PDB file of C-alpha atoms and ligand atoms in Angstrom:
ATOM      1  CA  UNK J 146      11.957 -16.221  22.232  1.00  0.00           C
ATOM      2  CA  UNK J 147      11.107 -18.645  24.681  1.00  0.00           C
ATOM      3  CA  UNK J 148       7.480 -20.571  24.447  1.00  0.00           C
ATOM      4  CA  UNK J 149       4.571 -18.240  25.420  1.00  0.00           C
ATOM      5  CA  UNK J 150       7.103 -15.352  25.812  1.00  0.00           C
ATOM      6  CA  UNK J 151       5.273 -12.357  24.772  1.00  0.00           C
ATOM      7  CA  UNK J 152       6.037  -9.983  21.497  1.00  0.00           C
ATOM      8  CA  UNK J 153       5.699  -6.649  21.294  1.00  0.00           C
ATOM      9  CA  UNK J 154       3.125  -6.278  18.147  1.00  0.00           C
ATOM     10  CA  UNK J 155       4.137  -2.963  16.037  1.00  0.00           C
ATOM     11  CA  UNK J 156       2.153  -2.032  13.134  1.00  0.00           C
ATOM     12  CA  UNK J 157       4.937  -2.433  10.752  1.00  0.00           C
ATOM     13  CA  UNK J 158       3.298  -0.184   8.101  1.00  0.00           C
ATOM     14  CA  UNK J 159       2.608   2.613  10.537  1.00  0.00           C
ATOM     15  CA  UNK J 160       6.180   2.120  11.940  1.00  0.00           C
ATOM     16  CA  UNK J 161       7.631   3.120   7.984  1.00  0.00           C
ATOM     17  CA  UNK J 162       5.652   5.464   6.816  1.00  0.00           C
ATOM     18  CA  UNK J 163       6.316   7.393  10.322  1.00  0.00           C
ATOM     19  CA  UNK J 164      10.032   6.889   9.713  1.00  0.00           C
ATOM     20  CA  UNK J 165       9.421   8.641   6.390  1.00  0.00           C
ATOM     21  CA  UNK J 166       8.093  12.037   7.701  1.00  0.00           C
ATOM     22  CA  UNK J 167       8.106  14.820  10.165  1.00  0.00           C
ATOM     23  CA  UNK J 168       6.348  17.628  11.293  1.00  0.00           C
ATOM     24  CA  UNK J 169       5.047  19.531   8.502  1.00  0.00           C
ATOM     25  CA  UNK J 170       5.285  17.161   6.176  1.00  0.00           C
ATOM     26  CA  UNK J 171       2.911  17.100   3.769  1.00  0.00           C
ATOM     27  CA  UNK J 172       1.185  13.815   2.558  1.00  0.00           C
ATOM     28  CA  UNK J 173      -1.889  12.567   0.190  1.00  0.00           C
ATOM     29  CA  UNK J 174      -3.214   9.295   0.688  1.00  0.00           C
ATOM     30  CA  UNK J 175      -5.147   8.082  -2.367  1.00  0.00           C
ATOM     31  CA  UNK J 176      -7.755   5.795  -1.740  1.00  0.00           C
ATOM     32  CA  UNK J 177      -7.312   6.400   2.158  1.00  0.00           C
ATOM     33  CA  UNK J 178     -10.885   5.775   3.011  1.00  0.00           C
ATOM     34  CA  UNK J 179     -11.912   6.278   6.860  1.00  0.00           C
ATOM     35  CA  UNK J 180      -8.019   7.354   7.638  1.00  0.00           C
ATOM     36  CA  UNK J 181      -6.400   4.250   9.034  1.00  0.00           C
ATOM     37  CA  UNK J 182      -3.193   6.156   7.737  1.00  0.00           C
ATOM     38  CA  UNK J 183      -4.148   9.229   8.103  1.00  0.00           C
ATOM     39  CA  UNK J 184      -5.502  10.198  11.310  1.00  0.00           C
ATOM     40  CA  UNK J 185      -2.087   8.736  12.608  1.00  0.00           C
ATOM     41  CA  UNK J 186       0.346  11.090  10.161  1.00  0.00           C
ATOM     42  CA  UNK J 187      -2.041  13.882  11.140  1.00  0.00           C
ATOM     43  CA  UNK J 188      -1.479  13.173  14.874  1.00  0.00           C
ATOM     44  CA  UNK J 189       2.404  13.378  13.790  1.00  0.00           C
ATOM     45  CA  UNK J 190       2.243  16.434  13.072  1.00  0.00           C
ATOM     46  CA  UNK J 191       1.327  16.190   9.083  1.00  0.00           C
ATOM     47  CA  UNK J 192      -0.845  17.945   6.838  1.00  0.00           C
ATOM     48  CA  UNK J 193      -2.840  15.088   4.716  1.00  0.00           C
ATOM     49  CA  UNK J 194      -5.175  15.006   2.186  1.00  0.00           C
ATOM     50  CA  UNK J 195      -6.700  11.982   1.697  1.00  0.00           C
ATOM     51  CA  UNK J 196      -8.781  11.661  -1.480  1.00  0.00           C
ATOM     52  CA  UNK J 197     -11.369   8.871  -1.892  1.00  0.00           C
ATOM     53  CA  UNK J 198     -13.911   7.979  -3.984  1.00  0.00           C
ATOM     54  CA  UNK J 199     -16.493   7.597  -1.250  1.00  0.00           C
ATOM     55  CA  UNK J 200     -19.190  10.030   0.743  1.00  0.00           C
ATOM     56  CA  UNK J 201     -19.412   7.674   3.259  1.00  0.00           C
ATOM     57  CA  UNK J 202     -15.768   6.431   4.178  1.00  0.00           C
ATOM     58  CA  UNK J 203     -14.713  10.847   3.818  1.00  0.00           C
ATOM     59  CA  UNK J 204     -17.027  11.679   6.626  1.00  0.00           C
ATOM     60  CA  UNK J 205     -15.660   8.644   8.732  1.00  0.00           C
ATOM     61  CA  UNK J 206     -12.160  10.232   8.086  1.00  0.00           C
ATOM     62  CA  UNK J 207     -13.882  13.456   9.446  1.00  0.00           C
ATOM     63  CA  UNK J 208     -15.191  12.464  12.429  1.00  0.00           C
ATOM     64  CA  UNK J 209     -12.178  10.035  13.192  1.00  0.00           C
ATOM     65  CA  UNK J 210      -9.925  13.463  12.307  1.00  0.00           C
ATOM     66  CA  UNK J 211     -12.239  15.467  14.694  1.00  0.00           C
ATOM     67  CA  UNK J 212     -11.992  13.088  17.901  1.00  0.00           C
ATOM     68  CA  UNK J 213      -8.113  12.775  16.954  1.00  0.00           C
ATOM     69  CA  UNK J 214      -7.580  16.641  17.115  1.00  0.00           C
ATOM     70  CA  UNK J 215      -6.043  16.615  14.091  1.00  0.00           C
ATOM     71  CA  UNK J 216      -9.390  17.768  11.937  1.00  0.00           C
ATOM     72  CA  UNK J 217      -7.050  21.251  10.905  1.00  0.00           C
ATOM     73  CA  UNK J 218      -4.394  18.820   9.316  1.00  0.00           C
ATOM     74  CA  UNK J 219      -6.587  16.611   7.482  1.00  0.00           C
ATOM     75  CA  UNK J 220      -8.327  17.256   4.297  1.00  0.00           C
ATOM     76  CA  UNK J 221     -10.819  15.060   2.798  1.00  0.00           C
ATOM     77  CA  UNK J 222     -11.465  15.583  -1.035  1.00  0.00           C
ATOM     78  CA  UNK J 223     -14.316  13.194  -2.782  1.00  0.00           C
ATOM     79  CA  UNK J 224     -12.631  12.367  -5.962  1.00  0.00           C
ATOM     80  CA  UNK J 225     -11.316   8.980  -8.079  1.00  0.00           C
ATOM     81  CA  UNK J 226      -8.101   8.854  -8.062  1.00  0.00           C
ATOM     82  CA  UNK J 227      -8.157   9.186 -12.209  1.00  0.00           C
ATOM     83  CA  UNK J 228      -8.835  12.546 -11.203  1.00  0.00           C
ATOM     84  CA  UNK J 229      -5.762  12.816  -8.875  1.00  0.00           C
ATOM     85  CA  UNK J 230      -3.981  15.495 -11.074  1.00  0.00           C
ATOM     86  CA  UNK J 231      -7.079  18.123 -10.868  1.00  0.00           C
ATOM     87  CA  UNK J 232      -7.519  18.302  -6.804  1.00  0.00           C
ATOM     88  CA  UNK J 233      -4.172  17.849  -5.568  1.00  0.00           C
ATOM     89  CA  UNK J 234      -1.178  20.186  -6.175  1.00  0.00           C
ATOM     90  CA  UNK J 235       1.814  18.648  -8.136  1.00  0.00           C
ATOM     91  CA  UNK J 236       5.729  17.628  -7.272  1.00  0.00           C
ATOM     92  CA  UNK J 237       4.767  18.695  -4.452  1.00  0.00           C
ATOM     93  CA  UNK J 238       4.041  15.932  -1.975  1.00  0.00           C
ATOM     94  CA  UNK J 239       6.697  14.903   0.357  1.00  0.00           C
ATOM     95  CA  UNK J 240       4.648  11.154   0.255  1.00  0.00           C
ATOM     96  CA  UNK J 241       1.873   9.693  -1.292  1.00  0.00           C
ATOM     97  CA  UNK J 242       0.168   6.603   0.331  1.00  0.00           C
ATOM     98  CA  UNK J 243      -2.089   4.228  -1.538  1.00  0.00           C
ATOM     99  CA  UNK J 244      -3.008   1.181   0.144  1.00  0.00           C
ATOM    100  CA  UNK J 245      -4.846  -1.190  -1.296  1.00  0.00           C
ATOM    101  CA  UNK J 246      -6.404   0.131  -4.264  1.00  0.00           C
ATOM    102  CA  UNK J 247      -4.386  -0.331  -7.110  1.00  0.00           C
ATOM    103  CA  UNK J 248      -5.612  -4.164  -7.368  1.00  0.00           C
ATOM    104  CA  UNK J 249      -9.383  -2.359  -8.358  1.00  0.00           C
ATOM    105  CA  UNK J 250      -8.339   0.559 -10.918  1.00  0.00           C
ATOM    106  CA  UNK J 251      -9.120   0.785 -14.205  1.00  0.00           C
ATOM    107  CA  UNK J 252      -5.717   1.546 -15.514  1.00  0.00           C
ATOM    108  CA  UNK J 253      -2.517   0.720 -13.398  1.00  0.00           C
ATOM    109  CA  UNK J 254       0.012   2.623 -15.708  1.00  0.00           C
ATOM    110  CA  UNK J 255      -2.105   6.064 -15.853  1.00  0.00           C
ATOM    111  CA  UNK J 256      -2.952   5.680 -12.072  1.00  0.00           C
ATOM    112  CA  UNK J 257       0.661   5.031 -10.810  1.00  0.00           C
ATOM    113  CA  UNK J 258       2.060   7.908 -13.391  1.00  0.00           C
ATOM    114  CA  UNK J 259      -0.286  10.283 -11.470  1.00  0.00           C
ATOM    115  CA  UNK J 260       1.044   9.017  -7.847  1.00  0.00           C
ATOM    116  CA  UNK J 261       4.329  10.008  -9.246  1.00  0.00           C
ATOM    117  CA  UNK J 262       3.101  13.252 -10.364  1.00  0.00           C
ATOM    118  CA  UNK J 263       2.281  14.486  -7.092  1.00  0.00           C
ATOM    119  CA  UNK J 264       5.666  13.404  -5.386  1.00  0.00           C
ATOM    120  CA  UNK J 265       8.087  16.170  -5.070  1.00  0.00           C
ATOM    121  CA  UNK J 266      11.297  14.962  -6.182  1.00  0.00           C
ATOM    122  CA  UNK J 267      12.969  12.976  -3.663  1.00  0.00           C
ATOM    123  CA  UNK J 268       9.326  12.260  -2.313  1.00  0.00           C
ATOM    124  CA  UNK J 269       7.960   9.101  -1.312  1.00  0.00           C
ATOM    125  CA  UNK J 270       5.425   6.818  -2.381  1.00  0.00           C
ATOM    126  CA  UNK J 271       3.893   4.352   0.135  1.00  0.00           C
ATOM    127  CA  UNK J 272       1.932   1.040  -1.572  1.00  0.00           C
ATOM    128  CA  UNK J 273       0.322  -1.870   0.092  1.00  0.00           C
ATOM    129  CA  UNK J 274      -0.935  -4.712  -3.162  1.00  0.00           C
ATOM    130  CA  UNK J 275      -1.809  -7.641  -2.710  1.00  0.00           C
ATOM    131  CA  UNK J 276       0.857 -10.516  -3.255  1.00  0.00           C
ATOM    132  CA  UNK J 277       0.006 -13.135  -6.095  1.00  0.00           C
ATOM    133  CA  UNK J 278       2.013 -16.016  -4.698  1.00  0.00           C
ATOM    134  CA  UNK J 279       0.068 -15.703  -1.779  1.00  0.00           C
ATOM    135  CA  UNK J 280      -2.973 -16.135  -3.412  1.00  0.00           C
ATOM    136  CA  UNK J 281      -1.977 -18.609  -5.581  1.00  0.00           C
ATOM    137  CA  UNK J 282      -0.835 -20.923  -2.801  1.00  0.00           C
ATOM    138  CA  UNK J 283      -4.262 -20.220  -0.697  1.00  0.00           C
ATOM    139  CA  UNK J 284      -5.679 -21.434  -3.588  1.00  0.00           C
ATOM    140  CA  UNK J 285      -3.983 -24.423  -3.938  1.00  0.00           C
ATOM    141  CA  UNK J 286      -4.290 -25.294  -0.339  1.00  0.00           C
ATOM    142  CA  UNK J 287      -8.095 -25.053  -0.770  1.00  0.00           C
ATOM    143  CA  UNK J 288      -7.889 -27.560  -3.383  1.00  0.00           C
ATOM    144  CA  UNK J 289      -8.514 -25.477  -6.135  1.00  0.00           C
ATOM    145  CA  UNK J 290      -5.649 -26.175  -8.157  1.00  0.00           C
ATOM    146  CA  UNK J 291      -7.097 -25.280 -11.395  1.00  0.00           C
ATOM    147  CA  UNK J 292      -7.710 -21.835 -10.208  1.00  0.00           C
ATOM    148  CA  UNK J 293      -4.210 -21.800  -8.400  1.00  0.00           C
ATOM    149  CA  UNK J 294      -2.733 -22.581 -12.385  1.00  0.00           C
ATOM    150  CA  UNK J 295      -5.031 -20.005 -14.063  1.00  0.00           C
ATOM    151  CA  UNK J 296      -3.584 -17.117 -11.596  1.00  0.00           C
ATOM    152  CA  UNK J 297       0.058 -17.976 -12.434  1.00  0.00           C
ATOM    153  CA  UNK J 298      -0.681 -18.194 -15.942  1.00  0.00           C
ATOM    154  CA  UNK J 299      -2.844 -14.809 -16.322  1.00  0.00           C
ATOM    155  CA  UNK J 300      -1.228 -11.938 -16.193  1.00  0.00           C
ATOM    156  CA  UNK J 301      -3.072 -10.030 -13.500  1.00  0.00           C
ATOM    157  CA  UNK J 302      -3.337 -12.673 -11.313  1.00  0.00           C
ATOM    158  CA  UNK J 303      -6.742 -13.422 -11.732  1.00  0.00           C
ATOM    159  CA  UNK J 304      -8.379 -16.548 -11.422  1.00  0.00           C
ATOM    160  CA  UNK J 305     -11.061 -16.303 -14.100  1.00  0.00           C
ATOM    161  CA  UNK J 306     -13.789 -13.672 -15.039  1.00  0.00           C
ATOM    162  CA  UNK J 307     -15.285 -13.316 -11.816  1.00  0.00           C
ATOM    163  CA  UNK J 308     -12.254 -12.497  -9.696  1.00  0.00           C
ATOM    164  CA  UNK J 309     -13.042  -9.866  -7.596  1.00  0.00           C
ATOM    165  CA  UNK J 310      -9.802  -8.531  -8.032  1.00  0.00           C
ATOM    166  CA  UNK J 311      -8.483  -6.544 -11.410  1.00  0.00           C
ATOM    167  CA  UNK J 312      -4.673  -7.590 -10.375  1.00  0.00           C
ATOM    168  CA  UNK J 313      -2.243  -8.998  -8.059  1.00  0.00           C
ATOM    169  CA  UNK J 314       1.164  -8.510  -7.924  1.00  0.00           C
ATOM    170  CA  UNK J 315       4.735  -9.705  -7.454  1.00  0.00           C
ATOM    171  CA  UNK J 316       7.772  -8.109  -6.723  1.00  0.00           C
ATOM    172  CA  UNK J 317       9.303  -8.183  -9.844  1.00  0.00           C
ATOM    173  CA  UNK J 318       6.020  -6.639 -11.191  1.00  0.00           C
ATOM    174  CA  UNK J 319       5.529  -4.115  -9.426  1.00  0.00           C
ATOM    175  CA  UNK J 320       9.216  -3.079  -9.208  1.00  0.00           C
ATOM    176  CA  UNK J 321       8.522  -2.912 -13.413  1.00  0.00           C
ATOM    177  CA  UNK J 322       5.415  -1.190 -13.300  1.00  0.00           C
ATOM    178  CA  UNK J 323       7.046   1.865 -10.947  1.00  0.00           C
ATOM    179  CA  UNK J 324      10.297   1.603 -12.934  1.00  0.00           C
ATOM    180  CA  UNK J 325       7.631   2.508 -15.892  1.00  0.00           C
ATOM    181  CA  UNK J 326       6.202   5.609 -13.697  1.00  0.00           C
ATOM    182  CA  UNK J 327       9.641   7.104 -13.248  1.00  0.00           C
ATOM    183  CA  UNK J 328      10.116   6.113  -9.357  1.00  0.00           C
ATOM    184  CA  UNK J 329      12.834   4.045  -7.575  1.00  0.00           C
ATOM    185  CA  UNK J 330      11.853   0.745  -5.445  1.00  0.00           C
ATOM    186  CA  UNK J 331      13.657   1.445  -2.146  1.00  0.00           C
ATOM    187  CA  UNK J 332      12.396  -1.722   0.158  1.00  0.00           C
ATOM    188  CA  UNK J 333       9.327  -4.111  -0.315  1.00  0.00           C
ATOM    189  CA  UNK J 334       8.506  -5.817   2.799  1.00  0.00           C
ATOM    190  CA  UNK J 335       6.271  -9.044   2.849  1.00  0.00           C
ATOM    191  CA  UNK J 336       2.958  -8.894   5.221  1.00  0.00           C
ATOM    192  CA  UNK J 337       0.925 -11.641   6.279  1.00  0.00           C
ATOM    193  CA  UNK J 338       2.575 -14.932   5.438  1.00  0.00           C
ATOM    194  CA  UNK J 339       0.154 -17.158   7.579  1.00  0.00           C
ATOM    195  CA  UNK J 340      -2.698 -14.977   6.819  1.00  0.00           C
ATOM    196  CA  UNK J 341      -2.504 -14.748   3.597  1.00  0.00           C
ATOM    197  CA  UNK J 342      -2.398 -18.819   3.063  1.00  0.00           C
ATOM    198  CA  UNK J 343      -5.045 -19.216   5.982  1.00  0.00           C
ATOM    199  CA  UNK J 344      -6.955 -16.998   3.439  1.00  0.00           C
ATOM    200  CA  UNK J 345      -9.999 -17.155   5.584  1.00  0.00           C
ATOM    201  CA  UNK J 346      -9.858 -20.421   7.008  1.00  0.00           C
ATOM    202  CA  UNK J 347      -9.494 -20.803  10.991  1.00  0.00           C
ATOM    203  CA  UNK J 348      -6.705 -20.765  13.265  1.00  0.00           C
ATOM    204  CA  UNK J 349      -6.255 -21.704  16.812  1.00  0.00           C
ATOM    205  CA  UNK J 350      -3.757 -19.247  17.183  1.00  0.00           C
ATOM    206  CA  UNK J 351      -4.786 -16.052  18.951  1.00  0.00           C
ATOM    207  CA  UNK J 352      -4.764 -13.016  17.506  1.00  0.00           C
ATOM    208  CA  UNK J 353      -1.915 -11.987  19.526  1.00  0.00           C
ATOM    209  CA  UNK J 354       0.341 -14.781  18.925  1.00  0.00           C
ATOM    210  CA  UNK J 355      -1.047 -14.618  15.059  1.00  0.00           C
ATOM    211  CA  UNK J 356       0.331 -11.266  14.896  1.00  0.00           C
ATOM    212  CA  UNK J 357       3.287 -11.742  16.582  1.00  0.00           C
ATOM    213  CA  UNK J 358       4.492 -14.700  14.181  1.00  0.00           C
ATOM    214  CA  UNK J 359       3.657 -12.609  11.449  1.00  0.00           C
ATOM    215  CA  UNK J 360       6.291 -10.173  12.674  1.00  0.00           C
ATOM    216  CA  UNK J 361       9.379 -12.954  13.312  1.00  0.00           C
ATOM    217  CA  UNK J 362       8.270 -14.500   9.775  1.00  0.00           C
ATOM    218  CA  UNK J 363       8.552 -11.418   8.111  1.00  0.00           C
ATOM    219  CA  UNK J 364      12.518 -11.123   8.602  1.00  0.00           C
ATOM    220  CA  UNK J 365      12.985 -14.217   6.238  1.00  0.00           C
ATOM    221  CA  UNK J 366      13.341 -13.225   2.724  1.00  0.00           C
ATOM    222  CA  UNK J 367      11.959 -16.149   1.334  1.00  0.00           C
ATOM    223  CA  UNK J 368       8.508 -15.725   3.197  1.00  0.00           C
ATOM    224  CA  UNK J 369       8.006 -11.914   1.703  1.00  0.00           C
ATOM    225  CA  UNK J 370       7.376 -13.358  -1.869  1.00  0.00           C
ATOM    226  CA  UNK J 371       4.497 -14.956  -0.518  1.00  0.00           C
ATOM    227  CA  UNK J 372       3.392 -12.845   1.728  1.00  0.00           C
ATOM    228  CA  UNK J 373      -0.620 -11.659   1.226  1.00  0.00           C
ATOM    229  CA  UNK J 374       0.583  -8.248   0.834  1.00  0.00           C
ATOM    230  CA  UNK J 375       3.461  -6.526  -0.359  1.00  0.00           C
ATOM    231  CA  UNK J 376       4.375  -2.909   1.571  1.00  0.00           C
ATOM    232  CA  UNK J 377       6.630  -1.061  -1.156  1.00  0.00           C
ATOM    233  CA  UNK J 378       8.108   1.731  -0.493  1.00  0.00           C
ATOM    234  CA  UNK J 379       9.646   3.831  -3.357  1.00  0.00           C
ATOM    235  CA  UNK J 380      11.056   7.835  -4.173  1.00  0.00           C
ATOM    236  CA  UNK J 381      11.018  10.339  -7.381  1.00  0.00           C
ATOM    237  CA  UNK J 382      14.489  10.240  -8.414  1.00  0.00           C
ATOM    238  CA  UNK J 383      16.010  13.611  -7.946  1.00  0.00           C
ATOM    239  CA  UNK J 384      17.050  14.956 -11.159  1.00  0.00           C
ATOM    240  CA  UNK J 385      20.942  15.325 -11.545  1.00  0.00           C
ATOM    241  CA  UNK J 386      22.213  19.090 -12.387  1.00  0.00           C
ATOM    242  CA  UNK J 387      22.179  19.134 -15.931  1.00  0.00           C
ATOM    243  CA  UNK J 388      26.075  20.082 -17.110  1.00  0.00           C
ATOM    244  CA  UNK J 389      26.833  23.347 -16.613  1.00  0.00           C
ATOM    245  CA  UNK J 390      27.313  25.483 -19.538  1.00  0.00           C
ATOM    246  CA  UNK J 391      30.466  25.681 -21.247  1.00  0.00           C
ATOM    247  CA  UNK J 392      31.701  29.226 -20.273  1.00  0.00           C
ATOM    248  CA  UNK J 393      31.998  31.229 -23.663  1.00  0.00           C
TER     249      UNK J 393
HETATM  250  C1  SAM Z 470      -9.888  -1.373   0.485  1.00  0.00           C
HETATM  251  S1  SAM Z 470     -10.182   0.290   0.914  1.00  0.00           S
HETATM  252  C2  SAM Z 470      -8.576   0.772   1.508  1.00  0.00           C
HETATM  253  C3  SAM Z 470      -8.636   1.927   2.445  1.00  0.00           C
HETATM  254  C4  SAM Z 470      -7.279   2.360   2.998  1.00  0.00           C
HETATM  255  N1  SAM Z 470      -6.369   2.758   1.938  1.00  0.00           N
HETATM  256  C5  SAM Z 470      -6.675   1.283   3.840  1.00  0.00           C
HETATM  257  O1  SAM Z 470      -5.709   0.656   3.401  1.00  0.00           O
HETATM  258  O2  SAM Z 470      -7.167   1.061   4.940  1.00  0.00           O
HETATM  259  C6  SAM Z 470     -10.210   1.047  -0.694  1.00  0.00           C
HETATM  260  C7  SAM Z 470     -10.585   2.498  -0.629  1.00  0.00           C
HETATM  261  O3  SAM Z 470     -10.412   3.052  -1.931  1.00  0.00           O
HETATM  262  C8  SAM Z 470     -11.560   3.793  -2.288  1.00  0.00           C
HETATM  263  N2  SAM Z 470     -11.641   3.712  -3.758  1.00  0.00           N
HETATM  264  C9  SAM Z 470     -11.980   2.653  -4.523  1.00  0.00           C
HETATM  265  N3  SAM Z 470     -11.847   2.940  -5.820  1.00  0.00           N
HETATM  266  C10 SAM Z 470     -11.407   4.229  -5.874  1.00  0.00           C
HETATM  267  C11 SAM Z 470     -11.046   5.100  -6.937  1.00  0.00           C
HETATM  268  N4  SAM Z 470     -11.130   4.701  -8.208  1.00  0.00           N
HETATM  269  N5  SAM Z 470     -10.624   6.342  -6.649  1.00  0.00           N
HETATM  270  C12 SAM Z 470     -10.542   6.751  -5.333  1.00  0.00           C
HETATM  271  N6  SAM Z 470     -10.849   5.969  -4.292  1.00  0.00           N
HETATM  272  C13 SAM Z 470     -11.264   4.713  -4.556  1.00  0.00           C
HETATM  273  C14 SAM Z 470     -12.707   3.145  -1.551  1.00  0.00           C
HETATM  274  O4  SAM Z 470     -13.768   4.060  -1.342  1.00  0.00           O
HETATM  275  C15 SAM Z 470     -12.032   2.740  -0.255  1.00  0.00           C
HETATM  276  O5  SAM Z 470     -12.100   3.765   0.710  1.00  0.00           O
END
């Protein structure tokens, strides 16, 4: 692209998870707060539930749903998502979306087994974590090396104590943890390279051009390991026909 030349700035995680459903399709987005997933899916044509923790973010979702259009396709259930298996029907989902939440539950294991649970099988399960290497490296830029060193060597990733943060995660990590659930990794995808290593500091860059250079890093598979987030994208295995019975 020549200098200046303008790019054309997708939402790369809206651009998957609409490749991974159709009309009718019915999807549950834990931890989904004011909709930023799901009034989109519901404008697709989905039915979603969203279930979230939070009063205040559910009746965003509403009125977002509402001036959308989409308020009969979106269902907003006040729940934590340790409670995922008593408000939400299961193997049934055709895709379960949880961004950005798994770095604050209590228990990983129990929460992921229950994202599972809901999938149908073949279904899909949409995650967005935050990336350690990222974080580790935005920490070392700052000069904090010691904290850079503690993350590496803890691990969840924290720094210390008083981390906001219960977790981060890395590919091979989270590929283990799902592995652990019963699901399949079918693509991670790296988000925020710059970003994440600007890690709050300024930029000249415009937000535009920011955006847009996220987007041509991204194709590098070297940069998605240290991207701020990883996007993962994974299924329920199918189970094979067991053998048929041995006529008598
Ligand atoms: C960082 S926001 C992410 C919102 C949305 N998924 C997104 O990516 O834009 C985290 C959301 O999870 C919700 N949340 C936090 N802990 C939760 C829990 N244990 N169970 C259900 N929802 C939770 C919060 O209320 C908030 O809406």
């Amino acid at each position: 692209m020549q200098d200046g030349a303008r790019a054309v700035v997708v939402d790369p995680v809206q651009a998957a998870l609409a490749a991974l459903v159709a009309p009718g399709s019915t999807v549950i987005d834990v931890g989904g707060g004011s909709g930023t997933r799901a009034v989109p899916l519901a404008r697709q044509g989905c039915v979603v539930t969203v279930v979230d923790s939070s009063i205040d973010a559910l009746a965003i979702l509403r009125r977002r749903a509402a001036e959308a259009g989409v308020a009969d396709r979106v269902h907003a259930v006040q729940a934590d998502a340790d409670r995922l298996a008593g408000v939400v029907p299961q193997g049934q989902a055709d895709l379960v979306v949880c961004h950005h939440l798994l770095e604050q539950v209590d228990d990983l294991p129990s929460t992921l087994s229950s994202l599972a649970a809901a999938l149908r099988p073949g279904g899909r399960l949409s995650l967005l974590v935050p990336g350690l290497l990222s974080a580790v490296l935005g920490q070392a830029l700052a000069g904090r090396a010691g904290e850079a060193r503690a993350m590496l060597a803890d691990p969840a990733g924290r720094w210390g104590p008083r981390d906001p943060l219960r977790r981060r995660f890395d590919i091979a990590g989270i590929s283990a943890d799902l592995a652990a659930a019963g699901l399949e990794v079918d693509q991670v995808t790296g988000l925020g390279v710059v970003s994440g290593l600007l890690s709050g500091r300024s930029t000249q860059a415009s937000d535009g051009d920011l955006a847009a250079l996220e987007q041509e890093l991204a194709v590098h598979e070297p940069l998605r390991r240290i991207a701020g987030d990883l996007h993962v994208l994974a299924r329920k295995p199918v189970p094979s026909n067991p053998d048929p019975a041995p006529s008598p």
